[in-house]
Short mmCIF file of C-alpha atoms and ligand atoms in Angstrom, two decimals:
data_model
loop_
_atom_site.label_atom_id
_atom_site.label_comp_id
_atom_site.label_asym_id
_atom_site.label_seq_id
_atom_site.Cartn_x
_atom_site.Cartn_y
_atom_site.Cartn_z
CA MET A 1141 0.34 0.27 0.03
CA HIS A 1142 0.65 3.41 -0.10
CA ILE A 1143 0.29 5.17 2.82
CA THR A 1144 1.33 8.77 4.62
CA VAL A 1145 2.40 8.51 8.46
CA THR A 1146 2.03 12.28 9.78
CA GLY A 1147 4.83 12.42 12.74
CA ALA A 1148 7.22 10.39 11.36
CA ALA A 1149 10.08 11.85 12.37
CA GLY A 1150 8.66 11.27 16.44
CA TYR A 1151 9.04 8.45 18.37
CA ILE A 1152 6.28 6.24 17.23
CA GLY A 1153 5.66 7.99 13.47
CA SER A 1154 9.07 6.02 13.15
CA HIS A 1155 8.54 3.01 14.45
CA ALA A 1156 5.38 3.11 12.25
CA CYS A 1157 7.11 4.00 8.95
CA LEU A 1158 10.22 0.85 10.18
CA LYS A 1159 7.73 -1.84 10.22
CA LEU A 1160 5.37 -0.22 7.28
CA LEU A 1161 9.69 -0.65 5.26
CA ASP A 1162 10.04 -4.19 6.30
CA ASP A 1163 6.71 -5.08 5.40
CA GLY A 1164 6.88 -3.76 1.86
CA HIS A 1165 4.74 -1.06 1.87
CA GLN A 1166 5.36 2.61 -0.09
CA VAL A 1167 5.56 5.01 2.45
CA HIS A 1168 5.68 8.64 2.98
CA GLY A 1169 6.55 10.16 5.62
CA LEU A 1170 5.80 14.35 7.51
CA ASP A 1171 7.21 15.78 9.40
CA ASN A 1172 8.12 19.33 10.67
CA TYR A 1173 11.01 18.48 13.42
CA SER A 1174 9.26 20.67 16.06
CA ARG A 1175 9.90 18.21 18.19
CA SER A 1176 12.46 14.83 16.67
CA PHE A 1177 15.48 15.21 14.44
CA GLU A 1178 16.27 14.50 10.65
CA ARG A 1179 18.61 11.93 12.01
CA THR A 1180 15.27 9.47 12.31
CA VAL A 1181 14.56 10.68 8.71
CA GLN A 1182 17.63 9.50 7.51
CA ALA A 1183 18.02 6.04 9.61
CA LEU A 1184 14.23 4.95 8.01
CA GLN A 1185 15.99 6.39 4.37
CA ARG A 1186 18.20 3.56 5.03
CA ALA A 1187 15.97 1.39 6.08
CA GLY A 1188 13.76 2.15 2.88
CA GLY A 1189 15.51 2.48 0.30
CA ASP A 1190 13.06 3.84 -2.33
CA ARG A 1191 10.24 3.18 -0.71
CA PHE A 1192 10.05 5.81 1.71
CA HIS A 1193 10.24 9.36 0.67
CA PHE A 1194 9.49 12.20 2.76
CA THR A 1195 8.37 15.92 3.11
CA ARG A 1196 9.15 18.66 5.83
CA VAL A 1197 6.01 19.92 6.04
CA GLU A 1198 4.02 21.62 8.53
CA LEU A 1199 0.30 19.97 9.10
CA ASN A 1200 -1.55 23.63 9.52
CA ASP A 1201 -0.11 25.09 6.29
CA GLN A 1202 -3.26 23.40 3.89
CA HIS A 1203 -2.17 24.41 0.97
CA ALA A 1204 1.72 23.07 2.24
CA THR A 1205 0.11 19.04 3.05
CA THR A 1206 -2.38 18.92 -0.02
CA GLN A 1207 0.58 19.35 -2.16
CA ALA A 1208 2.84 17.19 0.13
CA LEU A 1209 -0.55 13.99 -0.04
CA LYS A 1210 -0.33 15.29 -4.34
CA LEU A 1211 2.80 14.00 -3.80
CA HIS A 1212 2.01 9.94 -3.97
CA ALA A 1213 -0.86 8.56 -4.47
CA THR A 1214 -2.46 8.09 -0.37
CA GLU A 1215 -4.67 5.49 0.56
CA LEU A 1216 -4.02 4.96 3.70
CA VAL A 1217 -3.31 7.42 6.38
CA MET A 1218 -1.86 7.70 10.05
CA HIS A 1219 -2.25 10.42 11.48
CA PHE A 1220 0.74 10.77 14.95
CA ALA A 1221 1.84 14.69 14.15
CA ALA A 1222 1.20 16.08 17.75
CA PHE A 1223 2.17 17.91 20.39
CA ALA A 1224 2.21 15.02 23.87
CA VAL A 1225 3.83 16.55 26.87
CA VAL A 1226 0.46 17.42 29.37
CA PRO A 1227 2.49 20.35 31.49
CA GLU A 1228 3.47 22.37 28.25
CA SER A 1229 -0.05 21.83 27.07
CA VAL A 1230 -0.76 22.97 31.18
CA LYS A 1231 0.96 25.91 30.40
CA PHE A 1232 0.24 26.96 26.69
CA PRO A 1233 -3.23 25.90 26.44
CA LEU A 1234 -3.42 27.92 22.65
CA LEU A 1235 -0.85 26.13 21.37
CA TYR A 1236 -2.28 22.48 21.86
CA TRP A 1237 -5.94 23.66 20.01
CA HIS A 1238 -3.13 24.85 17.86
CA ASN A 1239 -1.45 22.53 17.03
CA ASN A 1240 -3.50 19.10 17.65
CA VAL A 1241 -6.34 20.64 16.48
CA GLY A 1242 -5.27 22.62 13.34
CA ALA A 1243 -3.56 21.31 11.52
CA THR A 1244 -6.09 17.70 12.65
CA VAL A 1245 -8.67 20.32 10.60
CA SER A 1246 -5.40 21.27 7.97
CA LEU A 1247 -5.31 16.78 7.72
CA LEU A 1248 -8.91 16.09 7.57
CA ASN A 1249 -9.84 19.15 4.05
CA ALA A 1250 -5.58 17.42 1.97
CA MET A 1251 -7.40 14.23 2.52
CA ASP A 1252 -11.18 15.71 1.12
CA ALA A 1253 -8.46 17.61 -1.50
CA VAL A 1254 -6.33 14.26 -3.22
CA ASP A 1255 -9.98 12.55 -1.93
CA CYS A 1256 -8.37 9.53 0.86
CA GLY A 1257 -10.48 8.58 3.63
CA LYS A 1258 -8.52 6.48 5.27
CA LEU A 1259 -7.75 7.18 8.68
CA ILE A 1260 -5.73 5.90 11.77
CA PHE A 1261 -6.00 8.77 14.21
CA SER A 1262 -2.79 8.72 17.41
CA SER A 1263 -4.80 8.97 21.04
CA THR A 1264 -4.42 8.99 23.97
CA CYS A 1265 -5.86 7.25 27.88
CA ALA A 1266 -5.36 11.07 28.63
CA THR A 1267 -8.82 11.36 26.93
CA TYR A 1268 -9.84 9.20 30.02
CA GLY A 1269 -9.01 11.87 32.68
CA GLU A 1270 -9.29 10.98 35.83
CA PRO A 1271 -11.97 7.35 36.31
CA ALA A 1272 -13.96 6.98 38.35
CA PRO A 1273 -12.45 3.67 40.39
CA GLU A 1274 -15.25 1.87 38.65
CA HIS A 1275 -14.16 2.02 35.19
CA ILE A 1276 -10.81 0.65 35.53
CA PRO A 1277 -9.73 -1.25 34.27
CA ILE A 1278 -10.76 0.97 32.23
CA GLY A 1279 -12.83 -0.15 28.02
CA GLU A 1280 -13.84 1.86 25.99
CA ASP A 1281 -17.17 3.25 26.77
CA CYS A 1282 -15.56 4.79 30.56
CA PRO A 1283 -17.12 8.55 29.70
CA GLN A 1284 -14.94 10.39 28.36
CA ARG A 1285 -13.38 13.24 30.58
CA PRO A 1286 -9.78 14.89 29.57
CA THR A 1287 -8.39 16.55 33.27
CA HIS A 1288 -6.26 19.21 30.49
CA ALA A 1289 -5.75 20.53 27.38
CA TYR A 1290 -3.22 17.90 25.59
CA GLY A 1291 -6.56 15.26 26.47
CA GLU A 1292 -9.06 18.25 25.38
CA SER A 1293 -6.96 18.60 22.24
CA LYS A 1294 -7.05 15.08 21.87
CA LEU A 1295 -10.35 14.24 21.69
CA ALA A 1296 -11.89 17.15 20.39
CA CYS A 1297 -9.82 15.80 17.52
CA GLU A 1298 -11.79 12.35 17.51
CA HIS A 1299 -15.00 14.50 18.33
CA MET A 1300 -14.13 16.05 14.43
CA MET A 1301 -13.52 13.33 12.81
CA GLN A 1302 -17.10 11.39 13.67
CA ALA A 1303 -18.40 14.36 12.09
CA TRP A 1304 -16.24 13.87 9.05
CA VAL A 1305 -17.19 10.31 8.86
CA GLN A 1306 -20.29 11.67 9.50
CA SER A 1307 -21.26 14.16 6.49
CA HIS A 1308 -18.96 12.11 3.96
CA ALA A 1309 -21.83 9.40 4.69
CA LEU A 1310 -24.17 11.88 4.58
CA ALA A 1311 -23.22 12.50 -0.12
CA GLU A 1312 -23.24 9.10 0.65
CA ARG A 1313 -18.86 9.34 -0.02
CA ASP A 1314 -16.69 6.68 1.74
CA ARG A 1315 -14.02 7.72 4.82
CA GLY A 1316 -13.36 6.03 7.83
CA VAL A 1317 -11.67 6.47 11.33
CA VAL A 1318 -9.91 4.67 13.39
CA PHE A 1319 -9.15 5.57 16.87
CA LEU A 1320 -5.77 3.47 19.15
CA ARG A 1321 -6.03 5.19 21.89
CA TYR A 1322 -2.16 4.18 23.47
CA PHE A 1323 -1.66 4.30 27.31
CA ASN A 1324 2.42 4.17 27.16
CA VAL A 1325 4.06 3.43 25.37
CA ALA A 1326 7.75 2.69 25.59
CA GLY A 1327 11.18 0.98 24.46
CA GLY A 1328 13.03 1.27 21.30
CA ASP A 1329 13.42 -0.99 17.71
CA HIS A 1330 15.05 -4.57 17.95
CA LEU A 1331 16.98 -4.42 15.11
CA ASP A 1332 18.16 -0.26 17.08
CA ARG A 1333 17.76 1.54 14.46
CA ILE A 1334 16.27 3.97 16.23
CA GLY A 1335 14.67 4.64 19.45
CA GLU A 1336 12.82 7.16 21.50
CA ASP A 1337 14.85 10.41 20.99
CA HIS A 1338 13.61 13.37 23.38
CA ASP A 1339 14.64 17.27 24.38
CA PRO A 1340 13.56 17.18 26.89
CA GLU A 1341 12.83 14.30 27.17
CA THR A 1342 10.01 13.54 29.63
CA HIS A 1343 9.12 9.89 30.30
CA LEU A 1344 9.82 8.58 32.91
CA ILE A 1345 12.13 5.18 31.39
CA PRO A 1346 14.11 6.41 29.70
CA ILE A 1347 14.88 9.01 31.98
CA CYS A 1348 15.49 6.61 34.28
CA LEU A 1349 17.99 4.55 31.23
CA ARG A 1350 19.45 8.37 31.26
CA ALA A 1351 19.72 8.41 34.72
CA ALA A 1352 21.43 5.08 35.52
CA THR A 1353 24.26 6.27 32.31
CA GLY A 1354 24.92 9.07 35.68
CA ARG A 1355 25.28 11.74 32.12
CA HIS A 1356 21.85 12.77 33.68
CA ALA A 1357 20.55 13.99 36.44
CA PRO A 1358 18.58 11.24 38.77
CA LEU A 1359 14.90 10.34 38.98
CA VAL A 1360 12.26 11.67 40.70
CA VAL A 1361 9.54 9.67 41.29
CA HIS A 1362 6.28 11.99 41.86
CA GLY A 1363 4.65 11.12 44.92
CA ASN A 1364 4.64 8.00 46.47
CA ASP A 1365 1.64 8.67 48.74
CA TYR A 1366 -0.87 7.02 46.29
CA PRO A 1367 -3.61 4.55 47.35
CA THR A 1368 -1.40 1.61 45.30
CA PRO A 1369 0.51 -1.05 47.06
CA ASP A 1370 3.72 1.06 46.93
CA GLY A 1371 2.61 4.21 46.82
CA THR A 1372 3.88 5.32 43.72
CA CYS A 1373 1.27 5.89 40.37
CA ILE A 1374 0.49 2.98 37.73
CA ARG A 1375 0.51 3.24 34.21
CA ASP A 1376 0.15 0.08 32.02
CA TYR A 1377 3.51 0.16 29.99
CA VAL A 1378 3.20 -0.67 26.19
CA HIS A 1379 6.39 -1.77 24.25
CA VAL A 1380 6.26 0.43 20.90
CA GLU A 1381 6.11 -2.42 18.25
CA ASP A 1382 3.86 -3.69 20.69
CA LEU A 1383 2.35 -1.08 19.70
CA VAL A 1384 2.39 -0.32 15.50
CA GLN A 1385 1.38 -3.59 15.06
CA ALA A 1386 -2.33 -2.53 17.07
CA HIS A 1387 -1.78 -0.38 13.64
CA ILE A 1388 -1.21 -2.53 10.90
CA GLU A 1389 -4.42 -4.36 13.05
CA ALA A 1390 -6.36 -2.15 12.48
CA ILE A 1391 -5.46 -1.38 8.64
CA ASN A 1392 -8.26 -3.71 7.37
CA LEU A 1393 -10.41 -2.43 10.64
CA ILE A 1394 -11.37 1.32 8.78
CA PRO A 1395 -14.80 1.61 8.62
CA ARG A 1396 -16.64 2.73 4.96
CA ARG A 1397 -18.13 5.05 7.26
CA ASP A 1398 -18.21 5.44 10.93
CA THR A 1399 -15.36 5.40 13.36
CA LEU A 1400 -14.04 2.76 15.53
CA ALA A 1401 -12.26 3.38 19.10
CA MET A 1402 -10.06 0.55 20.84
CA ASN A 1403 -7.12 0.80 23.82
CA VAL A 1404 -4.40 -0.33 23.42
CA GLY A 1405 -2.52 -1.64 26.66
CA THR A 1406 -1.70 -4.33 28.32
CA GLY A 1407 -4.49 -4.62 31.03
CA VAL A 1408 -1.17 -5.19 33.46
CA GLY A 1409 -0.16 -1.76 35.68
CA ALA A 1410 3.05 -1.18 36.74
CA SER A 1411 4.08 1.20 38.83
CA VAL A 1412 7.27 3.78 39.14
CA LEU A 1413 9.17 2.13 41.12
CA GLU A 1414 8.99 -1.43 40.20
CA VAL A 1415 10.18 0.53 36.39
CA LEU A 1416 12.98 1.52 38.99
CA ARG A 1417 13.77 -1.72 39.22
CA ALA A 1418 13.78 -3.50 35.67
CA CYS A 1419 15.06 -0.28 33.91
CA SER A 1420 18.47 -0.99 37.02
CA LEU A 1421 17.85 -4.79 35.70
CA ALA A 1422 18.65 -3.71 32.34
CA ALA A 1423 21.08 -1.04 32.97
CA GLY A 1424 23.78 -3.06 35.33
CA ARG A 1425 23.17 -0.51 37.41
CA GLU A 1426 21.26 1.57 40.06
CA VAL A 1427 19.21 3.81 39.41
CA PRO A 1428 19.64 7.60 41.19
CA PHE A 1429 16.96 8.57 42.78
CA HIS A 1430 14.64 10.66 45.39
CA VAL A 1431 10.94 11.19 46.49
CA GLY A 1432 9.43 14.84 45.13
CA ALA A 1433 5.82 16.50 45.40
CA ARG A 1434 3.26 14.82 43.76
CA ARG A 1435 2.25 16.59 40.37
CA ASN A 1436 -1.33 18.09 39.98
CA GLY A 1437 -3.14 15.44 37.42
CA ASP A 1438 -1.33 12.41 38.23
CA PRO A 1439 -4.27 9.53 39.18
CA PRO A 1440 -2.92 7.19 40.55
CA ARG A 1441 -3.36 4.02 38.63
CA LEU A 1442 -4.33 4.37 34.98
CA VAL A 1443 -4.99 0.37 33.18
CA SER A 1444 -6.73 0.12 29.76
CA ASN A 1445 -8.93 -3.30 29.17
CA PRO A 1446 -7.67 -4.40 26.38
CA GLU A 1447 -10.30 -7.14 25.50
CA LYS A 1448 -11.50 -4.74 22.45
CA ILE A 1449 -8.49 -4.84 20.49
CA VAL A 1450 -7.84 -8.28 21.52
CA GLY A 1451 -11.46 -9.60 20.22
CA LEU A 1452 -11.14 -7.05 17.30
CA THR A 1453 -8.11 -8.42 15.94
CA ASN A 1454 -5.02 -11.15 16.38
CA TRP A 1455 -3.34 -8.24 18.57
CA ARG A 1456 -1.14 -9.35 21.22
CA PRO A 1457 1.63 -8.24 22.48
CA THR A 1458 4.49 -9.96 22.87
CA ARG A 1459 6.96 -7.23 22.88
CA SER A 1460 5.35 -5.43 26.37
CA SER A 1461 7.01 -7.12 29.72
CA LEU A 1462 8.56 -4.60 31.94
CA GLU A 1463 11.85 -6.57 31.08
CA ASP A 1464 11.83 -5.71 26.76
CA ILE A 1465 10.18 -2.73 27.18
CA ALA A 1466 13.62 -2.20 29.61
CA ARG A 1467 16.42 -3.97 27.67
CA SER A 1468 15.44 -2.36 24.71
CA ALA A 1469 15.55 1.00 25.67
CA TRP A 1470 19.02 0.59 27.11
CA ARG A 1471 20.31 0.05 24.28
CA TRP A 1472 19.19 2.86 22.42
CA VAL A 1473 19.48 5.44 25.42
CA ASN A 1474 23.72 2.86 26.62
CA ARG A 1475 24.28 2.94 22.08
N1 NAD B 1751 4.26 8.19 23.88
C1 NAD B 1751 2.99 8.15 23.82
O1 NAD B 1751 3.46 7.24 25.23
C2 NAD B 1751 1.52 8.07 23.48
C3 NAD B 1751 0.82 8.28 24.10
C4 NAD B 1751 -0.33 8.24 23.82
C5 NAD B 1751 -0.24 8.69 22.95
N2 NAD B 1751 0.24 9.34 22.09
C6 NAD B 1751 0.65 9.37 20.97
O2 NAD B 1751 0.62 9.46 19.01
C7 NAD B 1751 1.42 10.71 18.64
C8 NAD B 1751 3.25 9.85 18.70
O3 NAD B 1751 3.77 10.71 20.22
P1 NAD B 1751 4.89 9.79 19.94
O4 NAD B 1751 5.08 9.91 21.62
O5 NAD B 1751 5.92 9.63 19.60
O6 NAD B 1751 5.31 12.17 19.71
P2 NAD B 1751 6.88 12.89 19.51
O7 NAD B 1751 6.60 14.50 19.92
O8 NAD B 1751 7.60 12.31 19.63
O9 NAD B 1751 6.26 12.91 16.85
C9 NAD B 1751 5.14 13.59 17.33
C10 NAD B 1751 5.61 14.81 15.22
O10 NAD B 1751 5.51 15.97 15.34
C11 NAD B 1751 5.86 16.35 14.33
N3 NAD B 1751 4.90 17.20 14.63
C12 NAD B 1751 4.40 17.89 15.53
N4 NAD B 1751 3.48 19.18 15.10
C13 NAD B 1751 3.32 18.66 14.08
C14 NAD B 1751 2.69 20.13 12.79
N5 NAD B 1751 2.90 20.95 13.27
N6 NAD B 1751 3.15 19.94 11.68
C15 NAD B 1751 4.62 18.86 11.19
N7 NAD B 1751 4.47 17.70 12.29
C16 NAD B 1751 5.27 17.52 13.51
C17 NAD B 1751 7.00 16.88 15.54
O11 NAD B 1751 8.38 17.55 15.57
C18 NAD B 1751 7.36 15.46 16.06
O12 NAD B 1751 8.27 14.77 15.57
C19 NAD B 1751 0.75 12.18 18.93
O13 NAD B 1751 -0.54 12.13 18.58
C20 NAD B 1751 0.78 11.70 20.57
O14 NAD B 1751 -0.47 12.28 20.88
C21 NAD B 1751 1.42 8.81 22.47
#
């Protein structure tokens, strides 16, 4: 297939490109490098040869985005591009509405201009906000009540895509979207061609491993007095290659004139201290850390109920044990 990947230079988008290229697809990556690096695209070019094309484009520029989609006959878009740092979104909410919602308006218009109607959208468990205990593990029917601009912007995109699909269906045109609501993504390529490459880094596992190298600041554990067995927050970690496999499965599930939402998580939670131990084992040395204050808006426990994706597809997480995630992330950090 000819597949366009937005956010192709970013962490998850680049791993998706790599898998699509490994599977023999033609891939057209789009990115503006606002949160990523050219070196990642160079790695994709080495892996994909002439089946990988890249266009540097700002998605908020609708004309440029349309021109980019016209370059290659796109059959399907995977839309990863977004800003995704929660505290930043609390400080600069308009940045998130502009970059995440505005750019998605532009992308949908550009898809209409080239009559491409298949979309897989990177959504997030942050759209669920802080679910009540009876909604954990979190199923897709859990009420979506985001608590910050990042989650709100992603939920707004889901709503906009529903309206887009419905308006086309009324005119008997095919538009279909799968919303994949990711939990916490971590780990890297099994051949170490790429990995998680953020600056600054805000995700727990790479922060732990960078701290283990001794070249970065010790980890701050934000609160150890939560109502969890060891007092630290519990999250559901999914290996980036398992997550990408969920996208591959989703390709065949894109509805003709509808949307479909699926959570992507393992259903198993790990606390910050458990992650810390797995990272210490992977690195072969202690992760230096100290306990700090709680952060606003950190729910004690966010764990997915993966029954829907497991029921509808052949997807099963095979690389998402903490040990596997920490080992692959360590190889990348320590390369
Ligand atoms: N990483 C996670 O754990 C996680 C969890 C849930 C959801 N998600 C979602 O997955 C997607 C990818 O996340 P990631 O961790 O790879 O983020 P990332 O920051 O590594 O990648 C995003 C990429 O999009 C690009 N981009 C952003 N705005 C753009 C614009 N206006 N025009 C062109 N390019 C633009 C950035 O330069 C970057 O390369 C995001 O939509 C995010 O909301 C991620």
